[in-house]
Short mmCIF file of N, CA, C and O in Angstrom, two decimals:
data_model
loop_
_atom_site.label_atom_id
_atom_site.label_comp_id
_atom_site.label_asym_id
_atom_site.label_seq_id
_atom_site.Cartn_x
_atom_site.Cartn_y
_atom_site.Cartn_z
N MET A 19 -25.72 15.82 1.29
CA MET A 19 -25.50 14.27 1.78
C MET A 19 -24.63 13.54 0.56
O MET A 19 -24.41 13.55 -0.32
N ILE A 20 -23.09 12.69 1.33
CA ILE A 20 -22.60 12.11 0.32
C ILE A 20 -23.19 10.41 -0.06
O ILE A 20 -23.51 9.99 0.74
N LYS A 21 -23.46 10.08 -1.21
CA LYS A 21 -24.14 9.11 -1.87
C LYS A 21 -22.56 8.07 -1.98
O LYS A 21 -22.01 8.31 -2.46
N ILE A 22 -23.24 7.11 -1.03
CA ILE A 22 -21.59 5.91 -1.51
C ILE A 22 -22.18 4.57 -2.37
O ILE A 22 -23.34 4.29 -1.61
N ASN A 23 -21.07 3.95 -2.95
CA ASN A 23 -21.16 2.74 -4.03
C ASN A 23 -22.83 3.00 -4.56
O ASN A 23 -22.91 2.02 -5.03
N GLN A 24 -22.04 4.05 -5.36
CA GLN A 24 -22.62 4.03 -6.10
C GLN A 24 -22.52 3.85 -8.17
O GLN A 24 -21.30 3.36 -7.92
N LEU A 25 -23.29 3.64 -8.58
CA LEU A 25 -22.80 3.60 -10.36
C LEU A 25 -23.06 4.29 -10.69
O LEU A 25 -24.20 4.64 -10.97
N ASP A 26 -22.42 4.45 -12.04
CA ASP A 26 -22.53 5.82 -13.04
C ASP A 26 -23.37 5.32 -14.24
O ASP A 26 -23.74 4.49 -14.52
N LYS A 27 -24.25 5.93 -14.97
CA LYS A 27 -25.02 5.64 -16.35
C LYS A 27 -23.98 4.69 -16.90
O LYS A 27 -25.01 3.72 -17.50
N LYS A 28 -22.62 4.45 -17.26
CA LYS A 28 -22.33 2.74 -17.59
C LYS A 28 -23.15 1.58 -16.97
O LYS A 28 -21.96 0.41 -17.13
N GLY A 29 -22.38 1.60 -15.90
CA GLY A 29 -23.05 1.02 -14.69
C GLY A 29 -21.58 0.77 -14.11
O GLY A 29 -21.12 -0.54 -13.81
N GLU A 30 -20.63 1.69 -14.14
CA GLU A 30 -19.03 1.76 -13.63
C GLU A 30 -19.28 2.12 -12.55
O GLU A 30 -19.71 3.08 -11.87
N LYS A 31 -18.75 1.96 -11.66
CA LYS A 31 -18.07 2.51 -9.27
C LYS A 31 -17.67 3.76 -10.05
O LYS A 31 -16.75 4.52 -10.74
N THR A 32 -18.20 4.35 -9.19
CA THR A 32 -18.49 6.04 -9.30
C THR A 32 -18.56 6.73 -8.02
O THR A 32 -19.17 6.02 -7.18
N GLY A 33 -17.33 7.73 -7.72
CA GLY A 33 -17.21 7.98 -6.77
C GLY A 33 -16.93 7.42 -4.88
O GLY A 33 -16.16 5.95 -5.40
N LEU A 34 -17.52 8.17 -3.96
CA LEU A 34 -16.99 7.06 -2.57
C LEU A 34 -17.50 5.61 -2.76
O LEU A 34 -19.21 5.59 -2.29
N TRP A 35 -16.52 4.94 -2.50
CA TRP A 35 -17.58 3.43 -2.15
C TRP A 35 -16.51 3.05 -0.50
O TRP A 35 -14.82 3.61 -0.33
N LYS A 36 -17.18 2.02 -0.15
CA LYS A 36 -16.91 1.56 1.20
C LYS A 36 -17.66 0.29 0.90
O LYS A 36 -17.93 -0.24 1.14
N TYR A 37 -16.38 -0.85 1.45
CA TYR A 37 -16.30 -2.01 1.85
C TYR A 37 -16.46 -2.48 3.16
O TYR A 37 -15.36 -1.67 3.62
N TYR A 38 -16.78 -3.76 3.73
CA TYR A 38 -16.98 -3.92 4.76
C TYR A 38 -16.59 -5.39 5.01
O TYR A 38 -17.39 -5.82 3.94
N TYR A 39 -16.47 -6.29 6.22
CA TYR A 39 -16.16 -7.56 6.67
C TYR A 39 -17.85 -7.32 7.25
O TYR A 39 -18.18 -7.51 7.17
N ASP A 40 -17.57 -9.20 7.09
CA ASP A 40 -18.83 -9.89 7.09
C ASP A 40 -18.98 -9.39 8.92
O ASP A 40 -20.30 -8.94 9.26
N ASN A 41 -18.42 -8.92 9.68
CA ASN A 41 -18.60 -8.31 10.51
C ASN A 41 -18.96 -6.82 10.72
O ASN A 41 -19.39 -6.46 12.61
N GLY A 42 -19.15 -6.56 10.37
CA GLY A 42 -19.66 -4.99 9.95
C GLY A 42 -18.81 -3.88 10.19
O GLY A 42 -18.82 -2.93 9.96
N LYS A 43 -17.08 -4.28 10.16
CA LYS A 43 -16.34 -3.64 10.37
C LYS A 43 -15.56 -3.10 9.04
O LYS A 43 -16.11 -4.14 8.19
N LEU A 44 -15.44 -1.58 8.77
CA LEU A 44 -14.76 -0.65 7.40
C LEU A 44 -12.94 -1.94 7.34
O LEU A 44 -13.09 -2.41 7.84
N TRP A 45 -13.59 -2.43 5.97
CA TRP A 45 -12.62 -3.17 5.13
C TRP A 45 -11.37 -2.14 4.40
O TRP A 45 -10.50 -2.03 4.56
N SER A 46 -12.53 -0.91 3.68
CA SER A 46 -11.68 -0.29 2.60
C SER A 46 -12.91 0.45 2.02
O SER A 46 -14.00 0.49 2.39
N ILE A 47 -11.74 2.05 1.82
CA ILE A 47 -12.93 2.94 1.62
C ILE A 47 -11.92 3.72 0.50
O ILE A 47 -10.91 3.33 0.47
N GLY A 48 -12.40 4.23 -0.60
CA GLY A 48 -11.99 4.90 -1.63
C GLY A 48 -12.61 5.42 -2.61
O GLY A 48 -13.66 4.92 -2.16
N LYS A 49 -12.40 5.61 -3.52
CA LYS A 49 -12.97 6.32 -4.55
C LYS A 49 -12.41 6.15 -6.22
O LYS A 49 -12.15 5.10 -6.16
N TYR A 50 -13.62 5.62 -6.83
CA TYR A 50 -13.47 5.30 -8.17
C TYR A 50 -14.28 6.68 -8.98
O TYR A 50 -14.74 7.63 -8.84
N LYS A 51 -13.55 6.41 -10.62
CA LYS A 51 -14.05 7.27 -11.24
C LYS A 51 -13.41 6.72 -12.79
O LYS A 51 -12.62 6.06 -12.62
N ASN A 52 -14.63 6.95 -13.63
CA ASN A 52 -14.79 5.51 -14.54
C ASN A 52 -14.50 4.07 -14.06
O ASN A 52 -14.08 3.77 -15.09
N GLY A 53 -14.90 3.92 -13.58
CA GLY A 53 -14.86 2.69 -13.15
C GLY A 53 -13.70 2.53 -11.94
O GLY A 53 -13.11 1.27 -12.30
N LYS A 54 -12.42 2.95 -11.74
CA LYS A 54 -11.02 2.43 -11.52
C LYS A 54 -10.93 3.50 -10.55
O LYS A 54 -11.35 4.61 -10.42
N GLU A 55 -10.30 2.48 -9.76
CA GLU A 55 -9.23 3.36 -8.72
C GLU A 55 -8.70 4.57 -8.78
O GLU A 55 -7.89 4.85 -9.80
N THR A 56 -9.28 5.73 -8.30
CA THR A 56 -8.44 7.18 -7.97
C THR A 56 -8.21 7.54 -6.53
O THR A 56 -9.06 7.55 -5.31
N GLY A 57 -7.15 8.21 -6.33
CA GLY A 57 -7.35 9.14 -5.05
C GLY A 57 -6.71 8.28 -3.70
O GLY A 57 -6.13 6.92 -3.95
N LEU A 58 -7.14 9.05 -2.51
CA LEU A 58 -6.37 8.12 -1.58
C LEU A 58 -7.59 7.10 -0.97
O LEU A 58 -8.66 7.35 -1.52
N TRP A 59 -6.97 5.44 -0.90
CA TRP A 59 -7.79 4.29 -0.80
C TRP A 59 -6.75 4.06 0.70
O TRP A 59 -5.79 4.21 1.36
N LYS A 60 -8.22 3.35 1.88
CA LYS A 60 -7.38 2.79 2.83
C LYS A 60 -7.83 1.72 2.94
O LYS A 60 -9.28 1.58 2.62
N ASP A 61 -7.42 0.92 3.72
CA ASP A 61 -7.51 -0.69 3.81
C ASP A 61 -7.08 -1.09 5.26
O ASP A 61 -6.61 -0.65 6.07
N TYR A 62 -8.35 -1.87 5.57
CA TYR A 62 -7.95 -2.35 7.93
C TYR A 62 -8.67 -3.41 7.81
O TYR A 62 -8.62 -4.55 7.11
N TYR A 63 -7.30 -3.92 9.05
CA TYR A 63 -7.77 -5.01 9.00
C TYR A 63 -8.88 -5.59 9.97
O TYR A 63 -9.70 -4.41 10.17
N ASP A 64 -9.75 -6.74 10.16
CA ASP A 64 -10.54 -6.83 10.66
C ASP A 64 -10.99 -6.54 12.14
O ASP A 64 -12.11 -6.48 12.72
N ASN A 65 -9.58 -6.19 13.40
CA ASN A 65 -10.05 -5.63 13.76
C ASN A 65 -9.47 -3.70 14.24
O ASN A 65 -9.51 -3.28 15.23
N GLY A 66 -10.23 -3.49 13.12
CA GLY A 66 -9.70 -1.99 13.00
C GLY A 66 -8.62 -1.21 12.83
O GLY A 66 -9.10 -0.21 12.29
N LYS A 67 -7.64 -2.01 12.87
CA LYS A 67 -6.34 -1.22 12.46
C LYS A 67 -5.93 -0.96 11.15
O LYS A 67 -6.51 -1.58 10.10
N LEU A 68 -5.72 0.27 10.90
CA LEU A 68 -4.61 0.52 9.48
C LEU A 68 -4.35 -0.77 8.48
O LEU A 68 -3.11 -0.95 9.34
N SER A 69 -4.50 -0.96 7.60
CA SER A 69 -4.01 -2.03 6.66
C SER A 69 -2.72 -1.81 6.14
O SER A 69 -1.42 -1.57 5.81
N TYR A 70 -3.63 -0.75 4.71
CA TYR A 70 -2.64 -0.20 3.52
C TYR A 70 -3.39 1.72 3.85
O TYR A 70 -3.99 1.78 3.81
N ILE A 71 -2.47 2.32 3.06
CA ILE A 71 -2.36 3.42 2.78
C ILE A 71 -2.07 3.94 1.79
O ILE A 71 -1.10 4.03 1.30
N GLY A 72 -3.07 4.51 0.56
CA GLY A 72 -1.71 4.80 -0.49
C GLY A 72 -2.79 5.39 -1.94
O GLY A 72 -4.11 5.39 -1.27
N LYS A 73 -2.33 6.42 -2.65
CA LYS A 73 -3.03 6.44 -3.58
C LYS A 73 -2.84 5.86 -5.07
O LYS A 73 -2.11 4.98 -5.12
N TYR A 74 -4.19 6.18 -5.78
CA TYR A 74 -4.42 5.13 -7.27
C TYR A 74 -4.49 6.27 -7.73
O TYR A 74 -5.14 7.82 -7.66
N LYS A 75 -4.27 6.51 -9.20
CA LYS A 75 -4.29 7.15 -10.62
C LYS A 75 -4.94 6.14 -11.89
O LYS A 75 -3.95 5.20 -11.85
N ASN A 76 -6.38 6.07 -12.12
CA ASN A 76 -6.66 5.73 -13.23
C ASN A 76 -6.48 3.89 -12.48
O ASN A 76 -6.11 3.36 -13.94
N GLY A 77 -7.01 3.49 -11.65
CA GLY A 77 -6.74 2.15 -11.78
C GLY A 77 -5.43 1.71 -10.40
O GLY A 77 -5.61 0.24 -10.37
N GLU A 78 -4.72 2.49 -11.52
CA GLU A 78 -3.13 1.89 -10.56
C GLU A 78 -2.52 2.76 -9.70
O GLU A 78 -2.56 3.84 -9.40
N LYS A 79 -1.60 1.68 -9.15
CA LYS A 79 -1.23 2.63 -7.14
C LYS A 79 -0.06 3.17 -8.28
O LYS A 79 0.58 3.64 -9.03
N THR A 80 0.21 4.90 -7.14
CA THR A 80 0.90 5.54 -7.39
C THR A 80 1.36 6.58 -6.47
O THR A 80 0.27 6.42 -4.99
N GLY A 81 2.58 6.59 -6.03
CA GLY A 81 2.70 8.12 -5.04
C GLY A 81 3.54 6.79 -3.64
O GLY A 81 2.93 5.81 -4.08
N LEU A 82 3.18 7.80 -2.65
CA LEU A 82 3.68 6.97 -1.07
C LEU A 82 2.84 5.65 -1.20
O LEU A 82 1.37 6.01 -1.17
N TRP A 83 3.05 4.39 -0.70
CA TRP A 83 1.74 3.63 -0.10
C TRP A 83 2.38 2.88 1.07
O TRP A 83 4.28 3.01 1.43
N LYS A 84 2.43 2.61 2.47
CA LYS A 84 2.33 2.52 3.64
C LYS A 84 1.70 0.89 4.14
O LYS A 84 0.58 0.72 3.78
N GLU A 85 2.17 -0.13 4.16
CA GLU A 85 1.10 -1.57 4.70
C GLU A 85 2.00 -1.51 6.30
O GLU A 85 3.05 -1.37 6.68
N TYR A 86 0.69 -1.63 7.18
CA TYR A 86 0.97 -1.80 8.35
C TYR A 86 0.42 -3.52 8.93
O TYR A 86 -0.18 -4.28 8.20
N ASP A 87 0.91 -3.76 10.02
CA ASP A 87 0.87 -5.21 10.67
C ASP A 87 -0.31 -5.44 11.09
O ASP A 87 -0.69 -3.32 11.53
N THR A 88 -0.98 -5.93 11.94
CA THR A 88 -2.10 -6.04 12.04
C THR A 88 -2.48 -5.22 14.02
O THR A 88 -3.36 -5.26 14.66
N ASN A 89 -0.72 -4.97 14.21
CA ASN A 89 -1.21 -4.47 15.34
C ASN A 89 -0.82 -3.16 15.24
O ASN A 89 -0.39 -2.17 16.46
N GLY A 90 -1.02 -3.06 14.43
CA GLY A 90 -0.23 -1.19 13.73
C GLY A 90 0.91 -0.87 13.96
O GLY A 90 1.80 0.38 13.07
N LYS A 91 2.07 -1.33 13.51
CA LYS A 91 3.07 -1.61 13.49
C LYS A 91 3.81 -1.49 11.93
O LYS A 91 3.42 -2.53 10.82
N LEU A 92 4.26 -0.33 11.22
CA LEU A 92 4.68 0.00 9.65
C LEU A 92 5.56 -1.53 9.54
O LEU A 92 6.74 -2.33 9.84
N ARG A 93 5.37 -2.22 8.16
CA ARG A 93 6.06 -3.39 7.72
C ARG A 93 6.52 -2.61 6.30
O ARG A 93 8.10 -3.13 5.95
N PHE A 94 6.06 -1.79 5.69
CA PHE A 94 6.80 -1.67 4.62
C PHE A 94 6.44 0.15 4.74
O PHE A 94 4.93 0.22 4.23
N VAL A 95 7.21 1.26 3.56
CA VAL A 95 7.26 2.22 3.11
C VAL A 95 7.91 2.65 1.75
O VAL A 95 9.06 2.05 1.81
N GLY A 96 7.14 2.58 0.36
CA GLY A 96 7.64 2.84 -0.75
C GLY A 96 6.67 3.68 -1.45
O GLY A 96 5.71 4.29 -1.24
N LYS A 97 6.77 4.19 -2.70
CA LYS A 97 6.17 4.06 -3.87
C LYS A 97 5.94 3.62 -5.08
O LYS A 97 7.06 2.36 -5.71
N TYR A 98 4.50 3.83 -5.55
CA TYR A 98 4.51 3.08 -6.82
C TYR A 98 4.69 4.34 -7.97
O TYR A 98 4.47 5.57 -7.68
N LYS A 99 4.74 3.92 -9.49
CA LYS A 99 4.50 4.98 -10.48
C LYS A 99 3.79 3.99 -11.46
O LYS A 99 4.73 3.15 -12.36
N ASN A 100 2.96 4.52 -11.80
CA ASN A 100 2.35 3.84 -13.13
C ASN A 100 2.10 1.82 -12.54
O ASN A 100 2.16 1.46 -13.65
N GLY A 101 1.56 1.87 -11.67
CA GLY A 101 0.78 0.83 -10.66
C GLY A 101 2.92 -0.08 -10.82
O GLY A 101 2.00 -1.17 -10.46
N LYS A 102 3.58 0.56 -11.22
CA LYS A 102 4.95 -0.14 -10.41
C LYS A 102 5.80 0.14 -9.23
O LYS A 102 5.57 1.41 -8.93
N ILE A 103 6.14 -0.19 -8.80
CA ILE A 103 7.13 -0.69 -7.59
C ILE A 103 8.38 0.18 -8.49
O ILE A 103 9.11 0.72 -9.61
N THR A 104 8.65 1.91 -6.83
CA THR A 104 9.86 2.51 -7.87
C THR A 104 10.12 3.32 -6.95
O THR A 104 9.77 3.36 -5.54
N GLY A 105 11.55 3.96 -6.98
CA GLY A 105 11.95 4.68 -6.32
C GLY A 105 12.48 3.54 -5.02
O GLY A 105 12.23 2.50 -4.64
N LEU A 106 13.13 4.32 -3.54
CA LEU A 106 13.40 4.00 -2.37
C LEU A 106 12.73 3.22 -1.55
O LEU A 106 11.32 4.00 -1.32
N TRP A 107 12.16 2.14 -0.79
CA TRP A 107 12.26 0.86 -0.55
C TRP A 107 12.17 0.59 1.08
O TRP A 107 13.47 0.46 1.25
N LYS A 108 11.64 0.75 2.22
CA LYS A 108 11.56 0.04 3.46
C LYS A 108 11.23 -0.67 3.79
O LYS A 108 9.58 -0.60 4.19
N TYR A 109 11.66 -1.68 4.21
CA TYR A 109 10.92 -2.97 5.04
C TYR A 109 11.32 -2.89 6.30
O TYR A 109 12.25 -2.79 7.12
N TYR A 110 10.32 -3.40 6.96
CA TYR A 110 10.48 -3.28 8.55
C TYR A 110 10.24 -4.60 9.33
O TYR A 110 9.67 -5.44 9.08
N LYS A 111 11.18 -5.09 10.20
CA LYS A 111 10.26 -6.42 11.29
C LYS A 111 9.31 -6.34 12.41
O LYS A 111 9.18 -4.74 12.53
N ASP A 112 9.03 -7.01 12.61
CA ASP A 112 8.07 -7.01 13.42
C ASP A 112 8.25 -6.53 14.93
O ASP A 112 7.50 -5.34 15.33
N ASN A 113 9.92 -5.94 15.17
CA ASN A 113 9.93 -5.38 16.16
C ASN A 113 9.65 -3.66 16.38
O ASN A 113 10.08 -2.77 16.59
N GLY A 114 9.64 -3.80 14.39
CA GLY A 114 9.75 -2.25 14.54
C GLY A 114 11.20 -1.57 13.78
O GLY A 114 11.42 -0.79 13.15
N LYS A 115 11.97 -2.17 13.85
CA LYS A 115 13.25 -2.06 13.60
C LYS A 115 13.96 -1.92 11.57
O LYS A 115 13.24 -3.30 11.08
N LEU A 116 14.59 -1.47 11.09
CA LEU A 116 14.18 -1.19 10.17
C LEU A 116 15.24 -2.99 9.41
O LEU A 116 16.39 -3.14 10.19
N TRP A 117 14.39 -3.29 8.04
CA TRP A 117 15.47 -4.85 8.36
C TRP A 117 15.95 -4.80 6.92
O TRP A 117 16.75 -5.76 6.31
N SER A 118 14.69 -4.14 5.57
CA SER A 118 15.68 -4.16 4.62
C SER A 118 15.45 -2.89 3.76
O SER A 118 14.35 -2.05 3.83
N ILE A 119 16.46 -2.38 3.14
CA ILE A 119 15.55 -1.04 2.30
C ILE A 119 16.48 -0.95 1.03
O ILE A 119 17.82 -1.88 1.10
N GLY A 120 16.59 -0.68 -0.23
CA GLY A 120 16.38 -0.29 -1.29
C GLY A 120 15.57 0.32 -2.64
O GLY A 120 14.80 0.47 -2.06
N LYS A 121 16.43 0.08 -3.55
CA LYS A 121 15.52 0.98 -4.58
C LYS A 121 14.95 -0.39 -5.35
O LYS A 121 15.69 -0.66 -6.74
N TYR A 122 13.86 0.82 -6.81
CA TYR A 122 13.25 -0.29 -7.47
C TYR A 122 13.42 0.57 -8.97
O TYR A 122 13.05 1.79 -8.63
N LYS A 123 13.17 0.04 -9.71
CA LYS A 123 12.99 0.18 -11.15
C LYS A 123 11.93 -0.19 -12.05
O LYS A 123 12.58 -1.36 -12.62
N ASN A 124 11.38 0.39 -12.39
CA ASN A 124 10.16 -0.56 -13.52
C ASN A 124 10.03 -1.86 -12.99
O ASN A 124 9.43 -2.67 -13.08
N GLY A 125 9.64 -2.05 -11.02
CA GLY A 125 9.09 -2.94 -10.92
C GLY A 125 10.63 -4.01 -9.48
O GLY A 125 10.05 -4.96 -10.01
N GLU A 126 11.50 -3.40 -10.63
CA GLU A 126 12.51 -4.27 -10.28
C GLU A 126 13.72 -3.85 -9.48
O GLU A 126 14.05 -2.56 -9.33
N LYS A 127 14.22 -5.03 -8.59
CA LYS A 127 15.22 -4.35 -7.96
C LYS A 127 16.46 -3.35 -8.44
O LYS A 127 16.74 -4.70 -9.81
N THR A 128 16.94 -2.14 -8.10
CA THR A 128 18.27 -2.01 -8.71
C THR A 128 19.07 -1.10 -7.82
O THR A 128 18.97 -1.18 -6.71
N GLY A 129 20.24 -1.00 -8.64
CA GLY A 129 21.13 -0.24 -7.19
C GLY A 129 21.26 -1.82 -6.20
O GLY A 129 21.36 -2.73 -5.66
N LEU A 130 22.38 -0.91 -5.17
CA LEU A 130 22.70 -1.38 -3.13
C LEU A 130 21.36 -1.96 -3.07
O LEU A 130 21.07 -0.66 -2.68
N TRP A 131 21.33 -2.71 -2.19
CA TRP A 131 19.95 -3.67 -1.21
C TRP A 131 21.19 -3.48 0.25
O TRP A 131 22.39 -3.81 -0.71
N LYS A 132 20.49 -2.80 1.00
CA LYS A 132 21.31 -3.92 2.47
C LYS A 132 20.32 -4.47 3.66
O LYS A 132 19.03 -3.74 3.44
N GLU A 133 20.86 -5.35 3.97
CA GLU A 133 19.69 -5.97 4.84
C GLU A 133 20.26 -5.85 6.48
O GLU A 133 21.41 -5.91 6.69
N TYR A 134 19.59 -5.73 7.38
CA TYR A 134 19.96 -5.68 8.48
C TYR A 134 19.37 -6.20 9.81
O TYR A 134 18.29 -7.57 9.14
N ASP A 135 20.28 -6.85 10.91
CA ASP A 135 19.43 -7.25 12.12
C ASP A 135 19.87 -6.92 13.35
O ASP A 135 20.51 -6.49 14.20
N ASN A 136 18.91 -6.56 14.10
CA ASN A 136 19.08 -5.55 15.00
C ASN A 136 19.78 -4.35 15.03
O ASN A 136 20.97 -3.96 15.84
N GLY A 137 19.63 -3.03 13.43
CA GLY A 137 20.22 -1.95 13.51
C GLY A 137 21.52 -2.26 13.41
O GLY A 137 22.34 -1.57 12.67
N LYS A 138 22.10 -3.72 12.61
CA LYS A 138 23.59 -4.01 12.53
C LYS A 138 23.15 -4.20 10.84
O LYS A 138 22.58 -5.25 10.44
N LEU A 139 24.28 -3.74 10.13
CA LEU A 139 24.13 -4.36 8.11
C LEU A 139 24.86 -5.38 8.60
O LEU A 139 25.81 -5.85 8.88
N ILE A 140 24.01 -6.50 8.13
CA ILE A 140 23.80 -8.39 7.61
C ILE A 140 24.46 -8.47 6.43
O ILE A 140 25.27 -9.35 6.28
N LYS A 141 23.98 -7.41 5.63
CA LYS A 141 24.30 -8.54 3.93
C LYS A 141 23.89 -6.56 3.16
O LYS A 141 23.05 -6.05 3.65
N THR A 142 25.35 -7.47 1.66
CA THR A 142 24.81 -6.22 0.86
C THR A 142 24.66 -6.63 -0.48
O THR A 142 25.02 -8.13 -0.66
N GLU A 143 23.88 -6.62 -1.28
CA GLU A 143 23.33 -6.67 -2.68
C GLU A 143 23.40 -5.89 -4.02
O GLU A 143 22.74 -5.22 -3.48
N ARG A 144 24.12 -6.33 -5.07
CA ARG A 144 23.85 -4.94 -5.58
C ARG A 144 22.81 -5.95 -6.87
O ARG A 144 23.58 -7.09 -7.58
N TYR A 145 22.15 -5.46 -7.42
CA TYR A 145 20.75 -5.82 -8.57
C TYR A 145 21.57 -5.23 -9.29
O TYR A 145 21.81 -3.30 -9.89
#
């Protein structure tokens, strides 16, 4: 039997935790180690659709993260390293089409960023 929402001997969160909306639907699920988020976490809207999915290491976002809108359409996809935005990020419009693409380094935009409207390149900006 898996125990959820437990505290360790130091009173810190440990193991699997689940959080719920007032309506009883799952809001967030993930694990803690030494009181810090670790591993895969998922957040949900109160309609049950996935909001975020991504990993933590020592309480900081790491690796690939995705965000979805309330209808389940992808809003963005990108990576984190040591809790900072890094690497290639893609942002999408409500219609599911690519809106913006570019890279981050140490949490700041870098290099060439492109912006689109209905699949057509409308703007480029260098950082």
